Amino acid sequence: MYIYLDGDYVQEQDAKVSVFDHGLLYGDGVFEGIRVYDGKIFKCKEHIDRLFEAAKAIMIEIPLTKTEVEEILVTTCKKNTLQKGYIRFVVTRGKGDLGLSPDKCPTPTVFCIASDISLYPAQMYETGMPIITASQRRNKATIVDPQIKSLNYLNNILAKIEANQAGVPEALMLNHDGIVAECTADNVFIIKKGVIYTPPIHVGILDGITRSTVIDIARKVGYTVVEKEFTLFNVYNADECFLTGTGAEVIPVNSVDRRIIGEGVCGPITKQLLEEFHKVASCDGVAVFE
């Protein structure tokens, strides 16, 4: 496997960062996870834009242009002959010392990994998956804004541990007011009487690119999509529930906290949106192989 690291393409065993890198010491950095479908990098521009916006928010100046980042993404896929899979592009504050001050980190560290991915079993896209509600609350947007896709994922990891301990793949997270926010790595949608609902950004969620894509798809095929606050009561009594994410794509939820959702399988609207998403994903992207 070839990995891009600070200007070079190196083998996995040679891809090393300093133990003084603030990305390692403090989770000080940003990243993007991007899918590759049929030799095309899906929503490449949108991912790059979000990367630069997150870096700006935490005052990291990426030492590359957006065009150069795109070239790195394409070249990393080419070198690994990746037709279908996942790219992780990471920018850290860089090497410093043991102190917190970013002033001691003169040069950001940049690396890019392109590899295969299989997040959930294929059968779950038919049967749906069970999830729980985590006791761990989502970070407040006024403290560490979840719109910043930072390397500090401890909030999500603690909720993921709860999911693992409960024997389910995902955990739903509420904000401090008890409003449904998102899952540990996915955005959440519910459907009631043909209307699709998803939490608004201000409740403390990542503005997911797959989320935005699915909203656009749903509206184009004729569904009403409402970004609105809702609680667990609304989730438990939904006709359908599904999650979206770069890795997850569009995956149905069949139960939440042991409450069966709808018929307990992938509902008709969710199934349609998954099919429509795959159509878009197969043709919307930057080509790796000309």
Coordinates of C-alpha atoms in Angstrom, one line a residue:
M1 CA 0.0 0.0 0.0
Y2 CA 1.3 3.5 -1.0
I3 CA 0.5 6.3 1.4
Y4 CA 1.1 10.0 0.7
L5 CA 3.1 11.6 3.5
D6 CA 4.3 15.2 3.4
G7 CA 5.2 15.2 -0.3
D8 CA 6.2 11.6 -0.8
Y9 CA 4.4 8.4 -1.6
V10 CA 5.8 5.7 0.7
Q11 CA 5.0 2.1 1.7
E12 CA 2.8 1.6 4.7
Q13 CA 5.8 0.5 6.9
D14 CA 7.6 3.7 6.1
A15 CA 4.6 6.0 6.8
K16 CA 5.7 7.4 10.1
V17 CA 5.0 10.6 12.0
S18 CA 6.8 12.0 15.0
V19 CA 5.7 11.1 18.5
F20 CA 5.8 14.9 19.1
D21 CA 3.1 15.5 16.4
H22 CA 0.2 17.4 18.0
G23 CA -2.3 15.2 16.0
L24 CA -1.0 12.3 18.1
L25 CA -0.5 14.1 21.4
Y26 CA -3.7 16.2 21.4
G27 CA -6.0 15.1 18.6
D28 CA -5.1 18.5 17.0
G29 CA -6.0 18.2 13.4
V30 CA -8.7 17.6 10.8
F31 CA -9.6 14.9 8.4
E32 CA -11.9 13.8 5.7
G33 CA -13.2 10.3 4.8
I34 CA -14.1 10.0 1.1
R35 CA -15.6 7.1 -0.9
V36 CA -14.4 5.9 -4.2
Y37 CA -17.1 4.3 -6.5
D38 CA -16.3 2.8 -9.9
G39 CA -13.0 4.7 -10.1
K40 CA -14.5 8.0 -9.2
I41 CA -13.9 10.0 -6.0
F42 CA -17.4 10.8 -4.7
K43 CA -18.2 14.5 -4.0
C44 CA -14.5 15.3 -4.1
K45 CA -14.9 19.1 -4.2
E46 CA -17.4 19.1 -1.3
H47 CA -15.0 17.0 0.8
I48 CA -12.0 19.2 0.0
D49 CA -14.0 22.4 0.7
R50 CA -15.1 21.0 4.1
L51 CA -11.5 20.0 4.9
F52 CA -10.3 23.6 4.3
E53 CA -13.2 25.1 6.3
A54 CA -12.5 22.8 9.3
A55 CA -8.8 23.7 9.1
K56 CA -9.6 27.4 9.0
A57 CA -11.9 27.0 12.0
I58 CA -9.0 25.6 14.1
M59 CA -6.4 27.9 12.6
I60 CA -4.4 25.3 10.7
E61 CA -3.1 26.6 7.3
I62 CA -3.0 23.6 5.0
P63 CA 0.3 23.9 3.0
L64 CA -1.5 22.9 -0.2
T65 CA -4.0 24.3 -2.6
K66 CA -7.3 22.6 -3.2
T67 CA -6.2 21.6 -6.6
E68 CA -3.1 20.0 -5.1
V69 CA -5.2 18.1 -2.5
E70 CA -7.3 16.7 -5.4
E71 CA -4.2 15.6 -7.2
I72 CA -3.0 13.8 -4.1
L73 CA -6.3 12.0 -3.7
V74 CA -6.3 10.9 -7.3
T75 CA -2.6 9.8 -7.3
T76 CA -3.0 7.9 -4.0
C77 CA -5.9 5.9 -5.5
K78 CA -4.0 5.3 -8.7
K79 CA -0.9 4.0 -6.9
N80 CA -3.1 1.6 -5.0
T81 CA -5.2 0.7 -8.1
L82 CA -8.3 1.6 -6.0
Q83 CA -11.5 1.4 -8.0
K84 CA -13.8 1.1 -5.0
G85 CA -13.0 1.9 -1.4
Y86 CA -12.2 4.7 1.0
I87 CA -9.8 7.6 1.3
R88 CA -8.7 9.1 4.6
F89 CA -7.0 12.6 4.1
V90 CA -5.5 14.0 7.3
V91 CA -3.9 17.3 8.3
T92 CA -2.4 17.6 11.8
R93 CA -1.0 20.7 13.5
G94 CA 2.4 19.1 13.0
K95 CA 5.5 18.3 15.0
G96 CA 6.0 20.5 18.1
D97 CA 6.9 19.8 21.7
L98 CA 5.0 18.5 24.7
G99 CA 3.4 21.8 25.4
L100 CA 0.0 22.8 24.1
S101 CA 1.0 25.9 22.2
P102 CA 0.5 25.5 18.4
D103 CA 3.2 28.2 17.9
K104 CA 5.7 25.4 18.5
C105 CA 4.3 23.5 15.4
P106 CA 5.7 25.4 12.4
T107 CA 4.6 22.9 9.7
P108 CA 1.4 20.8 9.4
T109 CA 1.7 17.1 8.8
V110 CA -0.3 15.9 5.8
F111 CA -1.0 12.3 4.8
C112 CA -3.5 10.4 2.7
I113 CA -4.5 6.7 2.9
A114 CA -6.6 4.9 0.2
S115 CA -7.8 1.4 1.0
D116 CA -10.8 -1.0 1.0
I117 CA -13.7 -0.5 3.4
S118 CA -16.6 -2.7 4.6
L119 CA -18.4 -1.0 7.4
Y120 CA -21.6 -3.1 7.9
P121 CA -22.6 -6.6 6.7
A122 CA -24.5 -6.5 3.4
Q123 CA -27.6 -8.2 4.9
M124 CA -28.1 -5.2 7.2
Y125 CA -29.1 -3.1 4.2
E126 CA -32.1 -5.4 3.8
T127 CA -32.9 -6.3 7.4
G128 CA -31.8 -3.1 9.1
M129 CA -29.7 -2.9 12.2
P130 CA -30.5 -2.4 15.9
I131 CA -29.0 0.6 17.7
I132 CA -29.1 2.0 21.2
T133 CA -29.2 5.5 22.7
A134 CA -25.9 6.3 24.4
S135 CA -25.7 8.0 27.8
Q136 CA -22.8 9.9 26.4
R137 CA -24.1 13.3 25.2
R138 CA -22.9 15.0 22.0
N139 CA -20.4 17.7 22.3
K140 CA -22.0 21.2 22.6
A141 CA -21.5 23.2 19.4
T142 CA -20.5 26.1 21.6
I143 CA -17.6 24.2 23.0
V144 CA -16.2 22.0 20.2
D145 CA -18.4 22.4 17.2
P146 CA -19.2 18.9 15.7
Q147 CA -19.1 20.6 12.2
I148 CA -15.3 20.6 12.7
K149 CA -14.3 17.1 11.6
S150 CA -11.4 17.0 14.0
L151 CA -9.0 14.2 15.0
N152 CA -10.4 14.4 18.6
Y153 CA -13.1 11.8 18.4
L154 CA -13.2 10.8 22.0
N155 CA -16.8 12.0 22.4
N156 CA -17.9 9.6 19.6
I157 CA -15.6 6.8 20.8
L158 CA -17.1 6.8 24.3
A159 CA -20.6 6.4 22.7
K160 CA -19.3 3.7 20.4
I161 CA -18.0 1.8 23.4
E162 CA -21.6 1.8 24.8
A163 CA -22.8 0.4 21.5
N164 CA -20.1 -2.3 21.5
Q165 CA -21.0 -3.3 25.1
A166 CA -24.7 -3.5 24.1
G167 CA -23.8 -5.7 21.1
V168 CA -25.1 -3.3 18.5
P169 CA -23.3 -1.6 15.6
E170 CA -24.2 2.0 16.4
A171 CA -25.4 4.4 19.1
L172 CA -27.6 7.4 18.9
M173 CA -26.4 10.5 20.7
L174 CA -28.6 13.2 22.2
N175 CA -27.5 16.8 22.9
H176 CA -27.5 18.3 26.3
D177 CA -31.2 19.2 25.9
G178 CA -32.2 15.6 25.2
I179 CA -32.7 16.4 21.5
V180 CA -31.7 13.7 19.0
A181 CA -28.4 14.8 17.3
E182 CA -26.6 12.0 15.4
C183 CA -24.9 8.7 15.8
T184 CA -21.2 8.1 16.5
A185 CA -20.3 8.2 12.9
D186 CA -23.6 8.7 11.0
N187 CA -26.3 11.2 10.6
V188 CA -29.9 10.1 11.4
F189 CA -33.2 10.4 9.6
I190 CA -36.7 9.3 10.6
I191 CA -39.8 9.0 8.4
K192 CA -43.4 9.6 9.6
K193 CA -46.4 9.5 7.3
G194 CA -44.2 9.9 4.2
V195 CA -42.3 13.0 5.5
I196 CA -38.6 12.7 6.1
Y197 CA -37.1 14.4 9.2
T198 CA -33.5 15.0 10.1
P199 CA -32.0 17.1 12.9
P200 CA -30.8 20.6 11.9
I201 CA -27.1 21.5 12.1
H202 CA -27.6 23.8 15.1
V203 CA -28.4 20.9 17.5
G204 CA -24.8 19.9 17.3
I205 CA -24.1 17.6 14.3
L206 CA -21.6 17.2 11.5
D207 CA -23.0 18.6 8.3
G208 CA -22.6 15.3 6.5
I209 CA -21.9 15.2 2.8
T210 CA -23.9 12.0 2.4
R211 CA -26.6 13.6 4.5
S212 CA -26.8 16.5 2.1
T213 CA -26.8 14.2 -0.9
V214 CA -29.6 12.1 0.4
I215 CA -31.7 15.3 1.2
D216 CA -31.2 16.4 -2.3
I217 CA -32.1 13.0 -3.7
A218 CA -35.2 12.7 -1.6
R219 CA -36.5 16.1 -2.7
K220 CA -35.8 15.4 -6.3
V221 CA -37.9 12.2 -6.2
G222 CA -40.7 14.0 -4.6
Y223 CA -40.4 13.6 -0.8
T224 CA -40.7 16.4 1.7
V225 CA -37.6 16.7 3.9
V226 CA -37.8 18.7 7.1
E227 CA -34.8 19.7 9.2
K228 CA -36.4 19.8 12.6
E229 CA -35.6 19.0 16.2
F230 CA -37.1 15.8 17.6
T231 CA -36.8 13.5 20.6
L232 CA -36.5 9.8 21.2
F233 CA -40.3 9.6 21.4
N234 CA -40.4 10.6 17.7
V235 CA -37.7 8.0 16.8
Y236 CA -39.5 5.2 18.7
N237 CA -42.7 5.9 16.8
A238 CA -41.3 6.5 13.4
D239 CA -42.4 4.5 10.4
E240 CA -38.8 4.2 9.2
C241 CA -35.4 5.2 10.4
F242 CA -32.1 5.2 8.6
L243 CA -28.6 6.5 9.0
T244 CA -26.3 8.1 6.4
G245 CA -22.5 8.5 6.3
T246 CA -19.5 8.1 4.0
G247 CA -18.9 4.6 5.2
A248 CA -22.5 3.6 6.0
E249 CA -24.0 5.1 2.8
V250 CA -27.8 4.8 3.6
I251 CA -28.5 2.0 6.1
P252 CA -31.9 1.2 7.7
V253 CA -32.4 0.9 11.4
N254 CA -34.8 -1.8 12.6
S255 CA -34.9 -1.0 16.3
V256 CA -33.8 1.6 18.8
D257 CA -33.4 0.7 22.4
R258 CA -35.4 -2.5 21.6
R259 CA -38.3 -0.6 20.2
I260 CA -39.1 -2.0 16.8
I261 CA -39.2 0.7 14.1
G262 CA -42.0 0.2 11.5
E263 CA -42.0 -3.4 10.2
G264 CA -38.6 -4.1 11.7
V265 CA -36.9 -4.2 8.2
C266 CA -35.7 -1.8 5.6
G267 CA -38.8 0.3 4.8
P268 CA -39.9 1.2 1.2
I269 CA -38.7 4.9 1.3
T270 CA -35.3 4.0 2.8
K271 CA -34.9 1.3 0.1
Q272 CA -35.7 3.7 -2.6
L273 CA -33.3 6.3 -1.3
L274 CA -30.5 3.7 -1.1
E275 CA -31.1 2.7 -4.7
E276 CA -31.1 6.3 -5.8
F277 CA -28.0 7.1 -3.8
H278 CA -26.1 4.3 -5.6
K279 CA -27.2 5.7 -9.0
V280 CA -25.7 9.1 -8.0
A281 CA -22.6 7.7 -6.4
S282 CA -21.7 5.7 -9.5
C283 CA -21.6 8.8 -11.8
D284 CA -20.9 11.8 -9.5
G285 CA -17.2 12.1 -8.8
V286 CA -13.6 13.0 -10.0
A287 CA -12.3 10.2 -12.2
V288 CA -9.1 8.4 -11.0
F289 CA -8.5 6.4 -14.1
E290 CA -9.0 8.3 -17.4

